[in-house]
């Protein structure tokens, strides 16, 4: 058994037995620049229980880690908190090979596992239901639509471990297994990226979940997520961050997203940023030739304004703007104000099209936008600065309210 196949004890009766995917760079269109992990956990109190599995290509890594603790055939119970294949991909093979006595999932998980793999003998558990695992109990809490209909948490009161599946996770490959073993700025950045790119559209449900967690007041010692390191020291901090993001709290920051053909729309973007800064709002300029859509989403987690710019290309917006706007529309950031801008040659469509897209995203559009012919002159750049100032003033007014 080589070193990388060893399980890691995370509490008296729980081992991490997951897999590290150092090379993953894309997860549903979200740039996972630092890879990820698929976390699975083995509980050895009383009978042996496995919580979640790993993506199918990592099955041998999972089995090797389990074998470093106990004979895999001793697993009597498997819990599937979520049917998405990064957690269930190894489940059919494990059921075949290990023949556990029982496999549990939420009622919708039972259906999803049948739809994905044809699995039939999965036992449904209800919200709040507890099962005996010999040396203690596991209690299940449905977290419907966070982020699939079937998702649930498993609570192991014995060691105070909340197996939170996708929630509170991050796409971060590391040899460290606890968040407190890594620098906080890295943990905060990756937690924010994960929330923005996966959970932002479900913020209302996240808010309700955080209220429920508060009401349950579980004596949590570890939040064992299914992606990235485990929370041990900063549990209150990550819960506060989730509550803040769920409320779509906004700061005096604007994101200016654009692309450019010959530099004209870029000049307009810089003039808008000048106007924002003059009126006291921080601006983040993001050219889509140098930024990824998922970075824009992350910036919008707390930014209160979105300005989008595109030249008109063949009577349309640039493909890179279509990409990012489609992605953002799906993620549904709320409480935004904004406007569009862009240059054109002989036919001006992009600004109107971007303005329509902003409205479809429920952005408060404060201006019909600025269009400049060919290369923006002094007057056009002044209109951009004015637009920046107007957006900044409106954002400041909103935040004061
Ligand atoms: Fe990590 Fe929804 O799967």
XYZ file of C-alpha atoms and ligand atoms in Angstrom:
404
model
C 0.000 0.000 0.000
C 1.602 3.296 -0.961
C 1.448 6.388 1.194
C -1.191 8.149 -0.894
C -3.628 5.306 -0.329
C -3.776 5.722 3.424
C -6.978 6.744 5.158
C -6.768 9.716 7.507
C -8.478 9.663 10.906
C -10.583 12.797 11.356
C -12.251 11.867 14.664
C -12.319 8.927 17.056
C -14.487 6.730 14.817
C -14.326 8.411 11.405
C -11.682 8.163 8.669
C -11.469 10.140 5.464
C -11.213 7.574 2.647
C -11.810 9.791 -0.379
C -9.752 10.614 -3.466
C -7.862 13.673 -4.633
C -8.306 14.836 -8.214
C -5.342 17.122 -8.803
C -6.079 17.577 -12.501
C -9.758 18.554 -12.700
C -9.979 21.935 -14.436
C -13.664 22.190 -15.295
C -16.752 21.333 -13.283
C -19.953 22.130 -15.200
C -18.344 25.165 -16.798
C -16.765 26.352 -13.536
C -12.956 26.633 -13.781
C -11.582 24.437 -11.021
C -8.049 25.768 -11.292
C -6.839 24.036 -8.158
C -8.415 20.602 -8.791
C -10.758 19.027 -6.254
C -11.303 16.070 -3.961
C -14.139 13.587 -3.700
C -14.493 12.903 -0.010
C -15.908 9.691 1.379
C -15.889 8.690 5.031
C -15.699 5.446 6.928
C -17.360 5.165 10.333
C -15.982 2.322 12.440
C -18.168 2.605 15.525
C -20.007 -0.690 15.860
C -20.672 -1.912 12.347
C -18.652 -0.379 9.507
C -20.456 2.334 7.543
C -19.372 4.186 4.416
C -20.704 7.690 3.796
C -20.649 8.519 0.075
C -18.269 7.146 -2.545
C -16.087 8.808 -5.204
C -16.123 9.497 -8.937
C -15.835 6.175 -10.814
C -12.188 6.483 -12.038
C -11.084 6.909 -8.411
C -12.719 3.733 -7.095
C -9.435 1.897 -6.499
C -8.092 4.841 -4.509
C -11.213 4.705 -2.325
C -10.910 0.937 -1.836
C -7.218 1.192 -0.988
C -7.928 3.808 1.651
C -10.744 1.730 3.122
C -8.417 -1.296 3.171
C -5.867 0.706 5.160
C -8.460 0.819 7.983
C -10.421 -2.399 7.646
C -11.318 -5.202 5.287
C -13.697 -3.521 2.753
C -16.028 -6.545 2.925
C -16.859 -5.542 6.513
C -18.845 -2.531 5.293
C -22.443 -3.280 6.261
C -24.038 0.054 5.514
C -23.531 2.636 2.788
C -25.095 6.090 2.911
C -25.520 7.934 -0.371
C -26.110 11.592 0.488
C -26.352 12.632 -3.160
C -26.650 10.801 -6.481
C -24.468 13.098 -8.586
C -21.757 10.942 -10.085
C -18.806 12.603 -8.374
C -20.173 10.950 -5.202
C -22.077 7.933 -6.488
C -19.933 6.902 -9.473
C -18.285 4.068 -7.529
C -21.470 2.976 -5.756
C -22.688 0.288 -8.204
C -19.261 -1.425 -8.268
C -18.976 -1.241 -4.478
C -22.425 -2.763 -4.009
C -21.482 -5.573 -6.404
C -18.122 -6.224 -4.784
C -18.893 -5.679 -1.099
C -22.558 -6.670 -0.867
C -23.421 -4.327 2.007
C -26.522 -5.276 3.996
C -28.172 -1.941 3.442
C -27.758 1.191 1.344
C -29.640 4.353 2.294
C -30.526 7.473 0.338
C -33.283 10.096 0.484
C -36.510 9.134 -1.308
C -35.492 11.278 -4.280
C -31.997 9.809 -4.060
C -33.450 6.312 -4.415
C -35.127 7.448 -7.609
C -32.003 9.224 -8.911
C -29.777 6.197 -8.221
C -32.266 4.026 -10.098
C -32.309 6.483 -13.000
C -28.513 6.733 -13.147
C -27.410 3.167 -12.519
C -30.511 0.962 -12.398
C -29.865 0.365 -8.682
C -32.957 -1.161 -7.109
C -32.366 -2.154 -3.496
C -31.745 1.223 -1.958
C -33.722 2.034 1.199
C -35.279 5.502 1.406
C -34.840 7.557 4.568
C -36.999 10.489 5.614
C -36.005 13.926 6.806
C -35.140 13.689 10.511
C -35.057 9.876 10.504
C -32.295 8.149 12.495
C -30.774 4.712 11.955
C -28.749 2.594 14.331
C -25.217 1.695 13.189
C -24.293 -0.366 16.196
C -22.027 2.082 17.973
C -24.353 5.049 17.527
C -26.955 6.654 15.330
C -26.962 8.503 12.051
C -29.656 11.128 11.475
C -30.593 12.391 8.026
C -31.619 15.916 7.089
C -32.916 16.550 3.605
C -31.353 19.543 1.852
C -33.583 19.435 -1.187
C -32.277 21.321 -4.226
C -28.968 22.050 -2.491
C -27.973 21.456 -5.030
C -29.951 18.526 -6.422
C -33.447 17.425 -5.368
C -32.050 14.334 -3.641
C -29.312 15.969 -1.537
C -29.183 15.344 2.196
C -26.897 15.723 5.216
C -25.962 12.873 7.526
C -25.354 13.719 11.192
C -23.216 11.429 13.346
C -23.830 12.646 16.896
C -21.324 10.161 18.348
C -18.304 12.144 17.114
C -20.149 15.390 16.313
C -19.586 15.039 12.565
C -21.909 16.628 10.015
C -21.437 14.965 6.630
C -22.578 17.907 4.567
C -22.043 16.486 1.080
C -21.658 19.389 -1.403
C -22.491 22.136 1.117
C -19.633 24.149 2.666
C -17.215 22.530 0.223
C -14.702 23.861 -2.242
C -12.907 22.593 -5.307
C -9.412 22.423 -3.909
C -6.996 19.508 -4.164
C -4.591 19.388 -1.241
C -2.710 16.919 0.891
C -4.022 18.793 3.941
C -7.351 17.432 5.140
C -8.451 20.319 7.361
C -9.122 23.910 6.354
C -7.106 25.202 9.322
C -3.984 23.566 7.877
C -4.158 25.899 4.884
C -3.986 29.732 4.660
C -7.340 31.387 5.384
C -7.255 33.653 2.271
C -7.027 30.531 0.076
C -9.872 28.829 1.958
C -12.032 31.978 1.850
C -11.392 32.456 -1.878
C -12.203 28.866 -2.814
C -15.273 28.746 -0.558
C -16.569 31.911 -2.243
C -15.849 30.580 -5.746
C -17.718 27.383 -4.933
C -20.721 29.220 -3.500
C -20.863 31.669 -6.421
C -20.606 29.033 -9.116
C -22.749 26.280 -7.589
C -25.058 27.642 -4.909
C -25.754 31.270 -5.822
C -28.997 30.497 -7.734
C -30.255 28.584 -4.698
C -29.562 31.360 -2.216
C -33.125 31.494 -0.852
C -32.938 27.800 0.017
C -29.467 28.248 1.497
C -30.879 30.995 3.734
C -33.608 28.640 4.955
C -31.074 25.868 5.507
C -28.904 28.148 7.622
C -31.956 29.096 9.713
C -32.729 25.427 10.161
C -29.150 24.670 11.181
C -29.400 27.421 13.771
C -32.671 26.005 15.113
C -31.286 22.446 15.273
C -28.208 23.707 17.143
C -26.339 20.463 16.535
C -23.136 20.274 18.598
C -20.992 20.097 15.451
C -17.287 19.424 15.894
C -16.501 18.727 12.238
C -18.172 19.663 8.982
C -17.039 16.889 6.680
C -17.870 18.111 3.199
C -17.510 16.040 0.030
C -15.146 18.491 -1.706
C -11.956 20.011 -0.366
C -10.689 20.124 3.206
C -12.805 19.486 6.305
C -13.951 22.273 8.639
C -12.713 21.898 12.201
C -11.885 25.345 13.562
C -13.834 27.845 11.496
C -17.292 26.301 11.401
C -19.038 29.428 12.731
C -17.118 31.492 10.181
C -18.217 29.439 7.153
C -21.818 29.367 8.437
C -21.721 33.176 8.711
C -20.333 33.461 5.183
C -23.121 31.234 3.842
C -25.769 33.304 5.638
C -24.253 36.510 4.231
C -24.057 35.176 0.664
C -27.541 33.682 0.892
C -28.840 37.170 1.723
C -26.967 38.463 -1.372
C -25.349 41.168 0.708
C -23.735 43.772 -1.553
C -20.722 46.028 -1.221
C -19.670 49.223 -2.999
C -17.971 47.347 -5.762
C -18.736 47.188 -9.479
C -17.727 44.596 -12.025
C -17.095 45.850 -15.559
C -17.173 42.895 -17.944
C -16.317 43.443 -21.578
C -14.566 42.273 -24.699
C -13.042 44.371 -27.398
C -12.101 44.100 -31.081
C -9.723 47.015 -31.634
C -9.545 48.489 -28.141
C -12.514 50.896 -28.349
C -14.827 49.055 -25.950
C -11.817 48.559 -23.623
C -11.295 52.350 -23.562
C -14.959 52.807 -22.701
C -14.614 50.263 -19.882
C -11.675 52.185 -18.430
C -13.581 55.482 -18.617
C -16.527 53.876 -16.784
C -14.120 52.596 -14.130
C -12.793 56.159 -13.734
C -16.334 57.399 -13.141
C -17.045 54.660 -10.607
C -13.827 55.437 -8.724
C -14.508 59.198 -8.754
C -17.811 58.500 -7.034
C -16.236 56.202 -4.456
C -17.025 52.759 -5.849
C -14.357 50.155 -6.391
C -14.260 48.747 -9.935
C -13.011 45.404 -11.164
C -12.396 45.390 -14.924
C -12.687 41.965 -16.478
C -11.888 41.499 -20.139
C -13.377 38.235 -21.326
C -10.235 37.576 -23.343
C -8.380 37.279 -20.028
C -11.026 36.246 -17.494
C -13.058 33.095 -17.039
C -16.832 33.220 -16.634
C -16.526 31.625 -13.201
C -14.225 34.432 -12.001
C -16.907 36.940 -13.015
C -19.502 34.974 -11.043
C -17.254 35.008 -7.991
C -16.745 38.770 -8.220
C -20.521 39.220 -8.409
C -21.036 37.415 -5.123
C -20.622 40.715 -3.268
C -20.443 43.346 -6.039
C -23.506 45.578 -6.270
C -23.170 46.675 -9.905
C -22.608 44.953 -13.217
C -21.610 46.874 -16.336
C -21.274 44.913 -19.537
C -19.618 46.005 -22.756
C -19.376 44.520 -26.206
C -18.600 45.735 -29.700
C -21.208 44.894 -32.298
C -20.034 41.928 -34.362
C -22.243 40.863 -37.279
C -25.237 42.593 -35.645
C -24.660 40.677 -32.406
C -22.787 40.780 -29.145
C -19.384 39.124 -29.016
C -19.510 35.331 -28.424
C -17.495 35.755 -25.221
C -20.180 38.104 -23.834
C -22.928 35.677 -24.868
C -21.063 32.972 -22.952
C -20.659 34.912 -19.732
C -24.169 36.409 -19.821
C -25.747 32.971 -20.336
C -23.750 31.627 -17.401
C -24.593 34.581 -15.150
C -28.274 34.468 -16.049
C -28.370 30.869 -14.808
C -26.588 31.758 -11.572
C -29.132 34.536 -10.999
C -27.165 37.055 -8.931
C -29.624 39.401 -7.193
C -29.659 43.032 -5.970
C -27.657 44.331 -8.903
C -27.777 47.596 -10.783
C -26.131 47.999 -14.137
C -25.921 49.199 -17.714
C -24.361 48.276 -21.045
C -21.840 49.927 -23.339
C -19.885 49.215 -26.510
C -18.521 50.500 -29.776
C -19.835 49.796 -33.252
C -19.006 50.588 -36.860
C -22.082 50.922 -39.045
C -24.729 49.024 -37.147
C -25.302 49.298 -33.399
C -27.023 46.289 -31.821
C -24.793 45.070 -28.998
C -25.682 47.675 -26.363
C -29.418 47.076 -26.795
C -28.976 43.324 -26.718
C -26.869 43.490 -23.555
C -29.402 45.827 -21.943
C -32.155 43.304 -22.703
C -30.051 40.539 -21.149
C -29.460 42.616 -18.014
C -33.219 43.165 -17.693
C -33.847 39.439 -18.138
C -31.480 38.954 -15.190
C -33.572 41.368 -13.080
C -30.731 43.863 -12.962
C -31.950 47.421 -12.298
C -30.834 49.061 -15.546
C -30.224 52.707 -14.789
C -29.473 53.890 -18.310
C -30.102 52.758 -21.867
C -26.323 52.482 -22.212
C -23.536 54.177 -24.110
C -22.755 53.309 -27.717
C -19.802 54.917 -29.489
C -19.104 54.873 -33.212
C -15.756 53.276 -34.161
C -13.322 54.868 -31.675
C -14.817 56.725 -28.676
C -14.024 60.446 -28.807
C -13.692 62.778 -25.821
C -17.453 63.279 -25.656
C -18.164 59.522 -25.750
C -15.595 58.855 -23.044
C -17.163 61.575 -20.907
C -20.542 59.847 -21.329
C -18.880 56.645 -20.074
C -17.420 58.429 -17.032
C -20.850 59.929 -16.331
C -22.403 56.466 -16.582
C -19.843 55.170 -14.067
C -20.646 58.031 -11.674
C -24.399 57.473 -12.029
C -24.078 53.760 -11.318
C -21.849 54.514 -8.334
C -24.305 57.074 -6.920
C -27.236 54.689 -7.276
C -25.267 51.862 -5.677
C -24.272 54.073 -2.767
C -27.920 55.128 -2.314
C -29.076 51.483 -2.337
C -26.488 50.348 0.159
C -27.340 53.207 2.561
C -31.001 52.225 2.591
Fe -20.307 17.230 -5.717
Fe -23.527 17.753 -6.635
O -21.911 16.887 -6.599
